[in-house]
Short mmCIF file of C-alpha atoms in Angstrom, two decimals:
data_model
loop_
_atom_site.label_atom_id
_atom_site.label_comp_id
_atom_site.label_asym_id
_atom_site.label_seq_id
_atom_site.Cartn_x
_atom_site.Cartn_y
_atom_site.Cartn_z
CA MET A 24 -39.52 49.34 -132.10
CA SER A 25 -36.72 48.52 -134.54
CA SER A 26 -36.99 45.86 -137.06
CA GLN A 27 -33.69 46.71 -138.82
CA VAL A 28 -31.07 44.06 -139.28
CA GLU A 29 -27.98 45.12 -137.35
CA ILE A 30 -25.09 42.86 -136.66
CA SER A 31 -23.02 43.54 -133.52
CA GLY A 32 -19.46 42.34 -132.76
CA TYR A 33 -19.28 39.35 -130.53
CA ASP A 34 -19.96 40.14 -126.89
CA PRO A 35 -18.96 37.67 -124.01
CA GLN A 36 -21.92 39.02 -122.09
CA TRP A 37 -24.14 36.96 -124.32
CA ALA A 38 -22.97 33.76 -122.82
CA GLU A 39 -23.54 35.17 -119.22
CA GLU A 40 -27.02 36.35 -120.24
CA TYR A 41 -27.73 32.87 -121.53
CA MET A 42 -26.76 31.35 -118.17
CA ARG A 43 -29.05 33.75 -116.28
CA GLU A 44 -32.00 32.93 -118.52
CA GLN A 45 -31.14 29.18 -118.50
CA ARG A 46 -31.80 28.92 -114.81
CA LYS A 47 -35.14 30.77 -115.13
CA ILE A 48 -36.37 28.72 -118.05
CA VAL A 49 -35.44 25.36 -116.51
CA GLU A 50 -37.37 26.29 -113.37
CA ALA A 51 -40.40 27.39 -115.38
CA LEU A 52 -40.33 24.23 -117.48
CA ARG A 53 -38.97 21.86 -114.87
CA ASP A 54 -41.50 19.10 -115.48
CA VAL A 55 -41.02 18.91 -119.33
CA CYS A 56 -37.53 20.25 -120.05
CA VAL A 57 -34.95 17.52 -120.69
CA GLY A 58 -32.25 19.67 -122.39
CA ILE A 59 -31.45 23.36 -122.90
CA GLU A 60 -28.81 24.91 -125.08
CA HIS A 61 -27.56 28.28 -126.22
CA ILE A 62 -27.87 28.36 -129.95
CA GLY A 63 -27.65 30.93 -132.73
CA SER A 64 -24.85 33.33 -133.48
CA THR A 65 -24.69 34.68 -129.94
CA SER A 66 -23.60 31.18 -128.87
CA VAL A 67 -20.50 31.27 -131.12
CA PRO A 68 -17.46 33.19 -129.83
CA ASN A 69 -16.04 35.64 -132.33
CA LEU A 70 -19.13 35.61 -134.48
CA GLY A 71 -21.05 38.79 -135.04
CA ALA A 72 -24.80 38.55 -134.37
CA LYS A 73 -28.06 40.41 -134.01
CA PRO A 74 -27.87 40.72 -130.23
CA ILE A 75 -30.71 38.33 -129.55
CA ILE A 76 -30.09 35.40 -127.22
CA ASP A 77 -31.46 32.29 -128.88
CA ILE A 78 -32.27 29.44 -126.43
CA MET A 79 -33.40 25.94 -127.31
CA VAL A 80 -35.32 23.70 -124.91
CA GLY A 81 -35.75 20.06 -125.64
CA VAL A 82 -38.83 18.11 -124.52
CA GLU A 83 -39.52 14.41 -124.84
CA GLU A 84 -42.86 14.60 -126.44
CA LEU A 85 -43.63 17.75 -128.36
CA ALA A 86 -47.10 16.40 -129.09
CA SER A 87 -47.92 16.27 -125.42
CA LEU A 88 -47.42 20.05 -125.28
CA GLN A 89 -49.75 20.82 -128.17
CA SER A 90 -53.09 22.44 -127.59
CA GLU A 91 -56.02 20.10 -127.55
CA HIS A 92 -57.72 22.50 -129.95
CA ARG A 93 -55.25 22.67 -132.80
CA GLU A 94 -57.19 25.46 -134.47
CA ASP A 95 -56.38 27.66 -131.43
CA ALA A 96 -52.65 27.50 -131.82
CA LEU A 97 -50.40 24.84 -133.28
CA LEU A 98 -47.84 23.63 -130.73
CA SER A 99 -49.08 25.90 -128.03
CA LEU A 100 -47.77 24.76 -124.68
CA GLN A 101 -50.25 23.77 -121.98
CA SER A 102 -51.55 26.81 -120.26
CA GLU A 103 -49.56 26.06 -117.04
CA HIS A 104 -46.24 26.14 -118.99
CA ARG A 105 -47.26 29.21 -120.99
CA GLU A 106 -48.23 31.00 -117.82
CA ARG A 107 -44.90 30.15 -116.18
CA LEU A 108 -42.97 31.43 -119.22
CA GLN A 109 -45.12 34.51 -119.35
CA GLY A 110 -44.12 35.01 -115.67
CA ILE A 111 -40.51 35.39 -116.76
CA GLN A 112 -41.51 37.64 -119.65
CA TYR A 113 -41.55 35.18 -122.50
CA GLU A 114 -44.53 35.64 -124.80
CA TYR A 115 -45.83 32.82 -126.90
CA VAL A 116 -45.65 33.69 -130.65
CA HIS A 117 -47.94 31.62 -133.02
CA LYS A 118 -45.65 30.40 -135.93
CA PRO A 119 -47.85 28.12 -138.01
CA ASP A 120 -45.16 27.92 -140.70
CA PHE A 121 -42.96 26.04 -138.17
CA PRO A 122 -45.05 23.20 -136.68
CA GLU A 123 -41.91 21.45 -135.37
CA ARG A 124 -41.42 23.99 -132.60
CA ALA A 125 -43.09 26.27 -130.14
CA PHE A 126 -41.64 29.77 -130.14
CA PHE A 127 -41.54 32.40 -127.38
CA ARG A 128 -40.09 36.00 -127.52
CA ARG A 129 -38.87 38.17 -124.73
CA GLY A 130 -39.10 41.86 -125.69
CA GLU A 131 -41.13 43.80 -128.17
CA TRP A 132 -42.03 42.55 -131.58
CA GLY A 133 -39.18 43.44 -133.98
CA ALA A 134 -36.94 44.29 -131.02
CA GLY A 135 -36.89 41.05 -129.02
CA THR A 136 -33.97 40.42 -126.76
CA HIS A 137 -34.35 36.61 -126.33
CA HIS A 138 -35.95 33.90 -128.52
CA LEU A 139 -36.94 30.59 -127.01
CA HIS A 140 -37.36 27.64 -129.32
CA ILE A 141 -38.85 24.42 -128.00
CA TYR A 142 -38.23 21.29 -129.97
CA LYS A 143 -38.40 17.54 -129.53
CA TYR A 144 -35.31 16.61 -127.64
CA LYS A 145 -32.70 15.02 -129.93
CA GLY A 146 -35.03 15.41 -132.89
CA GLU A 147 -33.80 16.51 -136.37
CA HIS A 148 -34.12 20.16 -135.61
CA TRP A 149 -32.48 19.96 -132.12
CA GLU A 150 -29.60 18.10 -133.71
CA ASN A 151 -29.19 20.47 -136.72
CA HIS A 152 -28.97 23.50 -134.38
CA LEU A 153 -26.15 21.87 -132.39
CA LEU A 154 -24.29 20.57 -135.47
CA PHE A 155 -24.33 24.02 -137.01
CA ARG A 156 -23.18 25.76 -133.76
CA ASP A 157 -20.48 23.25 -133.00
CA TYR A 158 -19.24 23.16 -136.54
CA LEU A 159 -18.68 26.93 -136.53
CA LYS A 160 -16.84 26.70 -133.21
CA ALA A 161 -14.49 24.03 -134.59
CA HIS A 162 -13.90 25.56 -138.02
CA PRO A 163 -12.58 29.08 -138.07
CA ASP A 164 -12.74 29.42 -141.87
CA SER A 165 -16.50 28.56 -141.88
CA LEU A 166 -17.05 30.89 -138.92
CA ARG A 167 -15.29 33.78 -140.84
CA ALA A 168 -17.34 33.07 -143.96
CA TYR A 169 -20.58 33.09 -142.08
CA ASP A 170 -19.62 36.27 -140.30
CA THR A 171 -18.87 37.96 -143.59
CA LEU A 172 -22.07 36.59 -145.14
CA LYS A 173 -24.21 37.87 -142.29
CA LYS A 174 -22.68 41.40 -142.51
CA ASP A 175 -23.23 41.48 -146.33
CA LEU A 176 -26.75 40.34 -145.97
CA ALA A 177 -27.52 42.77 -143.18
CA TYR A 178 -26.34 45.58 -145.43
CA GLN A 179 -28.37 44.19 -148.35
CA PHE A 180 -31.55 43.51 -146.35
CA LYS A 181 -31.30 46.18 -143.63
CA TYR A 182 -34.99 46.62 -143.45
CA ASP A 183 -36.13 43.16 -144.28
CA ARG A 184 -35.50 40.50 -141.50
CA ALA A 185 -37.35 37.79 -143.23
CA ALA A 186 -35.29 38.14 -146.40
CA TYR A 187 -32.11 38.36 -144.41
CA THR A 188 -32.93 35.13 -142.58
CA GLU A 189 -34.00 33.36 -145.74
CA ALA A 190 -30.78 34.39 -147.56
CA LYS A 191 -28.68 32.72 -144.84
CA GLY A 192 -30.51 29.46 -145.35
CA PRO A 193 -28.33 27.92 -148.15
CA PHE A 194 -25.09 28.52 -146.12
CA ILE A 195 -26.58 27.13 -142.96
CA ARG A 196 -27.86 23.96 -144.72
CA GLN A 197 -24.47 23.55 -146.37
CA VAL A 198 -22.68 23.74 -142.99
CA VAL A 199 -25.12 21.26 -141.40
CA GLU A 200 -24.50 18.75 -144.18
CA ARG A 201 -20.75 19.14 -143.82
CA ALA A 202 -21.16 18.59 -140.07
CA LYS A 203 -23.19 15.54 -140.62
CA LEU A 204 -20.57 14.14 -142.98
CA GLU A 205 -17.78 14.90 -140.49
CA ARG A 206 -19.72 13.26 -137.69
CA TYR A 207 -20.35 10.14 -139.90
CA ARG A 208 -16.63 9.93 -140.83
CA GLN A 209 -15.61 10.17 -137.18
CA GLY A 210 -18.11 7.48 -136.25
CA GLN A 211 -16.69 5.26 -138.99
CA MET A 212 -13.14 5.80 -137.70
CA ASN A 213 -14.15 5.06 -134.16
CA SER A 214 -15.97 1.74 -134.98
#
């Protein structure tokens, strides 16, 4: 089990791996999945990443997927959905600090290979993930800056994933705000 932060060079196999998992996840969540996206650094060509495939599923009503006994697990999927995901090797991970999503991991703790994030479809978190990914794809300077930042932080926080993730936060929020502004301006020009 490795909890070290290690950044790998971009690998086109990541997109292919996402496509393989996408089919399995859509089948497992067929009655609630209304959108699915490859997110995170592995979804951006030419960006270094921890080699973990981040997948985002959108559902219409996140509340309808909550456990009836909230003290058991916030945002736990109905047992039928959890069992289906477990059948394709996705384990539910209780994350009370993130009530806006349900989170599943494939692989061992600290050495997961896939992360599945379930959000309200087209909600704020769904949109922010897409804005960030698409902005990096469209802006090579921002992509290079993020790549450099990630490598620097991986060196600085080699044995502290939580600190590494937290330290990326300001850059991510700044890019999301720029992406929102750019989308707003494009909307103004098209109206």
